[in-house]
Amino acid sequence: MFAERLFYDEKTEKFSLCTPEMIEIARSVPRGRPDTYGATPLNHQLVSQQQLELLKGFAELVETDIPPSTPEHIANYMKLIVPSRFVNRGVANHENYATAPVRPEAYANNDSMLEIMTRAETGHASPAELLITRQALGIRSVELACVTHPYGKHLDIRDEMKRSVKESIESMGGEYYRHPESKFFVKGFVDLRHPMVDDDLTPASKKTISPEEHIAAHFAKVIDKPLEIAEPDYSQGLLITRQSTIGEMVDGTTVRERTSFILRTDDDSIVPPESLEAICQLDRHSPTWKQDAVTAGRLDEYAKRLWEVKEYSLLIPISTTVYAFNMDSTKYIQAKQANDEYQQRLSEAKAIRDNFPNLFSRLVEDPNHWLSTLDDELSER
């Protein structure tokens, strides 16, 4: 069925989605708006005003109609984490787009492709159109759809998003998994001294900083070393994500869904003290801490049970994101980046050798200096 619609590229040995018929099908798939479940723009700089308005809307969403049962520390944490995650997604999506090996200009003579790529750049493309764009440009990872649903607001939009994603995967010839397995990860913990997420999980020392300082440092990159922060406190709440592989495309692209929520730990009836104690015993510097914490604290069991019964006052929803990841594109881009970095270093080394020969001679003799690794290469040039 789909073989008739797809073009088999003998050069890449993969089926191509970039055919007129597939593009037409992708156009018919429901598209979310930026304020519903539209994906983060590939180029948020083109629509900066739109993104600022969205950010303002999300801020209002988390600051109004807060459920009465929500503890103050959770409400304050939500006000910080929702905007910061919005900014993070924009930066990550744009970085993946910017590192793609093919630019939209390569399709200058294909109006249909340029049309869907323009929508992808501004956050108005359907998930199916984004799957085509990902393949056409060789993007390693691209967001297909996202809905922000703090406290369980807008979960009806999440259902709408999931239907659109399912239709996109299947209409583009992929396989949609109706009952995928899920993995849980601890991505941070509720502590207003330092709303730590992702790479900031491991504290460096015991200096307390304000949330404003943390966000400024995290996004503006005003420092070059890890933040010095206080010892973590897991007793207020944990930021957890549930990740599921929900589909596979004909070109090897994997489609994943990631839902984030806060698991309250401020009440023994939600998460027992022995679970938190087990997490505290773990090595926070371990690269597998995010998974180990889930296993040690049996957090997946508690989260699954609360989600199934829709106990959103104890397992507080934040957002759901669907993205497409391609390993072949990732490896290609990583290899290209490594080669570019090597060529840059080689150029710098040649400049030092030619302009400062005495200094160069001393440095290449130091086995710990990066110039020593290029000595043989330079001697051949």
Coordinates of C-alpha atoms in Angstrom, one line a residue:
M1 CA 0.0 0.0 0.0
F2 CA 2.6 2.6 1.1
A3 CA 5.3 1.3 -1.3
E4 CA 3.2 2.8 -4.1
R5 CA 3.3 6.2 -2.4
L6 CA 6.9 6.2 -1.3
F7 CA 10.0 6.6 -3.4
Y8 CA 12.9 4.2 -2.6
D9 CA 16.1 6.1 -2.6
E10 CA 18.8 3.7 -3.7
K11 CA 21.5 6.0 -2.5
T12 CA 20.3 6.0 1.1
E13 CA 18.6 2.6 0.8
K14 CA 15.6 4.1 2.5
F15 CA 12.0 5.0 1.6
S16 CA 11.5 8.7 1.1
L17 CA 8.4 10.6 2.4
C18 CA 9.1 13.5 0.1
T19 CA 6.7 12.6 -2.7
P20 CA 3.8 14.8 -3.9
E21 CA 1.3 12.2 -2.7
M22 CA 2.8 11.9 0.8
I23 CA 3.0 15.7 1.1
E24 CA -0.7 16.0 0.1
I25 CA -1.6 13.4 2.7
A26 CA 0.5 15.2 5.4
R27 CA -1.4 18.5 4.6
S28 CA -4.7 16.8 5.5
V29 CA -3.6 15.7 9.0
P30 CA -5.0 17.9 11.7
R31 CA -2.6 20.6 12.8
G32 CA -2.4 22.1 16.3
R33 CA -1.9 25.8 16.8
P34 CA 1.0 27.1 18.8
D35 CA -1.4 27.7 21.7
T36 CA -2.9 24.2 21.6
Y37 CA -0.6 21.3 20.6
G38 CA 1.5 22.8 17.8
A39 CA 5.1 21.8 17.9
T40 CA 7.8 24.2 19.1
P41 CA 9.0 26.2 16.1
L42 CA 12.1 25.0 14.4
N43 CA 13.2 28.6 14.1
H44 CA 11.7 30.5 17.1
Q45 CA 13.7 33.6 16.2
L46 CA 11.3 34.1 13.2
V47 CA 8.3 34.2 15.5
S48 CA 9.7 35.8 18.6
Q49 CA 6.6 37.9 19.3
Q50 CA 4.4 34.8 19.0
Q51 CA 6.6 32.9 21.4
L52 CA 6.6 35.8 23.9
E53 CA 2.8 35.8 23.8
L54 CA 2.7 32.0 24.4
L55 CA 5.1 32.4 27.3
K56 CA 2.9 35.0 28.8
G57 CA -0.1 32.8 28.3
F58 CA 1.6 29.8 30.0
A59 CA 2.5 32.1 32.9
E60 CA -1.1 33.0 33.3
L61 CA -2.1 29.4 33.0
V62 CA 0.0 28.3 36.0
E63 CA -0.9 31.4 38.1
T64 CA -4.7 31.2 37.8
D65 CA -7.3 28.7 38.9
I66 CA -4.7 26.8 41.0
P67 CA -6.5 23.8 42.6
P68 CA -7.1 24.5 46.3
S69 CA -5.4 21.3 47.4
T70 CA -2.1 22.5 45.9
P71 CA 0.6 23.2 48.5
E72 CA 2.2 26.6 48.1
H73 CA 5.6 25.3 47.5
I74 CA 4.3 23.2 44.6
A75 CA 2.4 26.2 43.1
N76 CA 5.5 28.3 43.3
Y77 CA 7.7 25.6 41.7
M78 CA 5.2 25.2 38.9
K79 CA 5.5 28.9 38.1
L80 CA 9.2 28.4 37.6
I81 CA 9.3 25.1 35.8
V82 CA 6.7 25.7 33.1
P83 CA 8.4 28.8 31.6
S84 CA 11.9 27.3 31.9
R85 CA 10.8 24.1 30.1
F86 CA 9.2 26.2 27.4
V87 CA 12.5 28.1 26.8
N88 CA 14.5 24.9 26.9
R89 CA 12.3 23.3 24.2
G90 CA 12.7 26.3 21.9
V91 CA 16.5 26.3 22.3
A92 CA 16.8 22.5 21.8
N93 CA 14.5 22.4 18.7
H94 CA 16.4 25.3 17.1
E95 CA 19.8 23.7 17.8
N96 CA 18.7 20.5 16.1
Y97 CA 17.4 22.4 13.1
A98 CA 20.5 24.6 12.8
T99 CA 22.8 21.5 12.8
A100 CA 20.8 19.7 10.0
P101 CA 23.1 18.9 7.0
V102 CA 20.5 20.1 4.5
R103 CA 18.9 23.6 4.4
P104 CA 15.5 24.5 3.1
E105 CA 17.1 26.4 0.2
A106 CA 17.9 23.0 -1.3
Y107 CA 14.1 22.8 -2.1
A108 CA 13.9 26.2 -3.7
N109 CA 12.2 24.7 -6.7
N110 CA 9.7 22.7 -4.7
D111 CA 6.9 25.0 -3.5
S112 CA 5.1 22.2 -1.7
M113 CA 8.1 21.3 0.4
L114 CA 8.9 25.0 1.1
E115 CA 5.4 25.5 2.3
I116 CA 5.5 22.8 4.9
M117 CA 9.0 23.7 6.0
T118 CA 7.8 27.3 6.5
R119 CA 5.0 26.0 8.8
A120 CA 7.6 23.8 10.6
E121 CA 9.8 26.9 11.2
T122 CA 7.0 28.8 12.7
G123 CA 5.2 26.1 14.8
H124 CA 2.2 25.6 12.5
A125 CA 3.0 22.2 10.8
S126 CA 1.2 19.0 11.4
P127 CA 3.2 16.1 13.0
A128 CA 3.1 14.4 9.5
E129 CA 4.6 17.5 7.9
L130 CA 7.3 17.6 10.5
L131 CA 8.2 13.9 9.8
I132 CA 8.6 14.9 6.2
T133 CA 10.7 17.9 7.1
R134 CA 12.9 15.9 9.5
Q135 CA 13.7 13.4 6.7
A136 CA 14.2 16.0 4.0
L137 CA 16.7 18.1 6.0
G138 CA 18.3 15.3 8.0
I139 CA 17.3 16.7 11.4
R140 CA 18.4 14.4 14.2
S141 CA 15.5 15.1 16.5
V142 CA 12.4 17.2 16.0
E143 CA 9.4 17.9 18.1
L144 CA 6.2 16.8 16.5
A145 CA 3.6 18.1 19.0
C146 CA 3.4 19.5 22.5
V147 CA 0.7 20.5 24.9
T148 CA 1.2 22.2 28.3
H149 CA -1.3 21.0 30.8
P150 CA -0.4 22.2 34.3
Y151 CA -2.6 20.7 37.1
G152 CA -4.4 18.7 34.4
K153 CA -5.8 21.7 32.5
H154 CA -6.1 21.1 28.8
L155 CA -5.8 17.3 29.0
D156 CA -8.6 17.2 26.4
I157 CA -6.1 18.9 24.1
R158 CA -3.6 16.2 24.9
D159 CA -6.1 13.6 23.7
E160 CA -6.6 15.6 20.5
M161 CA -2.8 15.7 20.0
K162 CA -2.4 12.0 20.5
R163 CA -5.0 11.3 17.8
S164 CA -3.2 13.7 15.4
V165 CA 0.2 12.0 16.1
K166 CA -1.3 8.5 15.6
E167 CA -2.8 9.6 12.2
S168 CA 0.5 11.1 11.2
I169 CA 2.5 8.0 12.0
E170 CA 0.1 5.7 10.2
S171 CA -0.5 8.0 7.2
M172 CA 3.2 8.3 6.6
G173 CA 3.6 4.5 6.5
G174 CA 4.9 4.0 10.0
E175 CA 3.7 1.7 12.8
Y176 CA 1.9 3.1 15.7
Y177 CA 2.2 1.2 19.0
R178 CA -1.1 1.2 20.9
H179 CA 0.2 -0.3 24.1
P180 CA 3.9 0.9 24.4
E181 CA 6.1 0.2 27.4
S182 CA 7.0 3.2 29.5
K183 CA 10.2 4.2 31.3
F184 CA 10.2 6.7 34.2
F185 CA 13.1 9.1 35.1
V186 CA 13.6 11.5 37.9
K187 CA 14.6 14.8 36.2
G188 CA 14.7 17.1 39.3
F189 CA 13.2 17.8 42.6
V190 CA 11.0 20.6 44.1
D191 CA 13.2 23.0 46.0
L192 CA 12.7 26.7 45.5
R193 CA 16.3 27.4 46.6
H194 CA 17.3 25.9 43.3
P195 CA 14.7 24.5 40.9
M196 CA 17.0 21.8 39.5
V197 CA 16.3 20.1 36.3
D198 CA 18.1 17.7 34.0
D199 CA 21.9 18.3 34.0
D200 CA 21.7 20.3 37.2
L201 CA 20.7 17.3 39.3
T202 CA 24.1 16.9 41.0
P203 CA 24.9 19.7 43.4
A204 CA 28.5 20.9 43.6
S205 CA 28.6 22.2 47.2
K206 CA 26.4 23.9 49.8
K207 CA 25.9 27.4 48.7
T208 CA 22.2 28.4 48.3
I209 CA 21.2 30.5 45.3
S210 CA 18.0 32.1 44.4
P211 CA 15.7 30.8 41.6
E212 CA 16.3 34.0 39.7
E213 CA 20.1 33.4 39.8
H214 CA 19.6 29.8 38.8
I215 CA 17.5 30.6 35.7
A216 CA 19.8 33.5 34.7
A217 CA 22.8 31.2 34.8
H218 CA 21.0 28.3 33.2
F219 CA 19.7 30.2 30.1
A220 CA 22.1 33.1 29.7
K221 CA 25.1 30.9 30.3
V222 CA 26.7 33.6 32.5
I223 CA 29.0 31.0 34.2
D224 CA 31.3 28.4 32.9
K225 CA 31.2 26.0 35.8
P226 CA 28.4 24.1 37.7
L227 CA 26.3 26.1 40.0
E228 CA 27.2 25.8 43.7
I229 CA 23.9 24.8 45.4
A230 CA 22.6 23.4 48.6
E231 CA 22.1 19.7 49.4
P232 CA 19.0 18.4 47.7
D233 CA 15.7 17.9 49.6
Y234 CA 13.5 15.2 48.1
S235 CA 10.8 15.6 50.6
Q236 CA 8.8 18.3 48.8
G237 CA 8.3 16.7 45.4
L238 CA 10.0 15.1 42.5
L239 CA 10.0 16.1 38.8
I240 CA 9.4 12.9 36.9
T241 CA 9.0 12.1 33.2
R242 CA 7.4 9.1 31.6
Q243 CA 8.8 8.2 28.2
S244 CA 7.3 5.8 25.7
T245 CA 8.2 4.7 22.2
I246 CA 4.9 5.1 20.4
G247 CA 5.9 4.5 16.8
E248 CA 8.5 3.6 14.2
M249 CA 8.8 5.1 10.7
V250 CA 9.9 3.4 7.5
D251 CA 13.2 5.4 7.5
G252 CA 14.1 4.1 10.9
T253 CA 12.9 7.2 12.8
T254 CA 11.6 6.5 16.3
V255 CA 8.7 8.5 17.7
R256 CA 8.5 9.0 21.4
E257 CA 6.1 10.5 23.8
R258 CA 7.3 12.2 27.0
T259 CA 4.9 13.3 29.8
S260 CA 6.2 15.3 32.8
F261 CA 4.6 15.7 36.2
I262 CA 5.4 16.4 39.8
L263 CA 5.1 13.5 42.2
R264 CA 4.3 15.0 45.6
T265 CA 6.5 13.6 48.4
D266 CA 5.4 15.9 51.2
D267 CA 2.9 13.3 52.6
D268 CA 3.8 9.8 53.8
S269 CA 0.6 8.5 52.3
I270 CA 1.8 9.3 48.8
V271 CA 5.4 8.2 48.9
P272 CA 6.5 6.4 52.1
P273 CA 9.6 7.6 54.0
E274 CA 11.6 4.4 53.2
S275 CA 11.3 5.2 49.5
L276 CA 12.9 8.6 49.9
E277 CA 15.5 7.2 52.2
A278 CA 16.4 4.6 49.5
I279 CA 16.9 7.5 47.0
C280 CA 19.0 9.4 49.5
Q281 CA 21.4 6.4 49.7
L282 CA 22.2 6.5 46.0
D283 CA 25.2 8.1 44.5
R284 CA 23.9 11.4 43.0
H285 CA 27.0 11.6 40.8
S286 CA 26.2 8.3 39.0
P287 CA 25.2 8.8 35.4
T288 CA 22.3 6.4 35.9
W289 CA 20.9 8.2 38.9
K290 CA 17.8 9.3 37.1
Q291 CA 16.8 5.7 36.5
D292 CA 18.2 4.3 39.7
A293 CA 16.1 6.7 41.8
V294 CA 12.9 5.4 40.2
T295 CA 13.8 1.8 40.9
A296 CA 15.1 2.4 44.4
G297 CA 12.1 4.5 45.4
R298 CA 9.6 2.4 43.5
L299 CA 8.4 5.7 42.0
D300 CA 7.1 4.2 38.8
E301 CA 4.6 2.1 40.9
Y302 CA 3.3 5.2 42.7
A303 CA 3.2 7.3 39.5
K304 CA 1.3 4.7 37.5
R305 CA -1.3 4.1 40.1
L306 CA -2.0 7.8 40.6
W307 CA -2.1 8.4 36.9
E308 CA -4.6 5.6 36.3
V309 CA -7.0 7.0 38.9
K310 CA -6.5 10.6 37.7
E311 CA -5.3 11.7 41.1
Y312 CA -3.9 14.9 39.7
S313 CA -3.6 16.6 43.1
L314 CA -0.9 14.1 44.0
L315 CA 0.6 13.5 40.6
I316 CA 0.5 16.9 39.1
P317 CA 0.6 17.0 35.3
I318 CA 2.9 19.6 33.5
S319 CA 3.2 18.8 29.8
T320 CA 3.3 16.2 27.1
T321 CA 5.8 16.3 24.2
V322 CA 6.0 14.0 21.2
Y323 CA 9.2 14.0 19.2
A324 CA 10.9 12.0 16.4
F325 CA 14.5 10.8 16.7
N326 CA 16.7 9.3 13.9
M327 CA 19.9 7.5 14.9
D328 CA 21.4 7.6 11.4
S329 CA 21.0 11.4 11.2
T330 CA 22.4 11.8 14.7
K331 CA 25.5 9.7 13.8
Y332 CA 26.1 11.7 10.6
I333 CA 25.8 15.0 12.4
Q334 CA 28.1 13.9 15.2
A335 CA 30.7 12.7 12.8
K336 CA 30.6 16.0 10.9
Q337 CA 30.8 18.1 14.0
A338 CA 33.8 16.0 15.2
N339 CA 35.5 16.5 11.9
D340 CA 34.8 20.2 11.9
E341 CA 36.2 20.6 15.4
Y342 CA 39.3 18.6 14.4
Q343 CA 39.9 20.8 11.3
Q344 CA 39.4 23.9 13.5
R345 CA 42.0 22.7 16.0
L346 CA 44.3 21.8 13.2
S347 CA 44.0 25.2 11.7
E348 CA 44.7 26.8 15.1
A349 CA 47.7 24.5 15.6
K350 CA 49.2 25.5 12.3
A351 CA 48.8 29.2 13.2
I352 CA 50.7 28.6 16.4
R353 CA 53.4 26.6 14.7
D354 CA 53.9 29.2 11.9
N355 CA 53.7 32.3 14.1
F356 CA 55.2 31.1 17.4
P357 CA 57.6 28.3 16.6
N358 CA 59.4 28.3 19.9
L359 CA 56.2 28.1 21.9
F360 CA 54.9 25.4 19.6
S361 CA 58.0 23.3 20.1
R362 CA 57.6 23.4 23.9
L363 CA 53.9 22.7 23.9
V364 CA 54.0 19.7 21.6
E365 CA 56.5 18.0 24.0
D366 CA 53.9 18.2 26.7
P367 CA 51.9 14.9 26.5
N368 CA 49.0 16.6 28.4
H369 CA 48.6 19.4 25.9
W370 CA 46.2 19.1 23.0
L371 CA 48.8 20.2 20.5
S372 CA 50.8 17.0 21.1
T373 CA 48.0 15.0 19.6
L374 CA 48.3 16.9 16.4
D375 CA 52.1 16.8 16.0
D376 CA 52.2 13.9 13.6
E377 CA 49.4 15.4 11.5
L378 CA 51.1 18.7 11.3
S379 CA 54.5 17.3 10.3
E380 CA 52.9 15.9 7.2
R381 CA 51.7 19.3 6.1

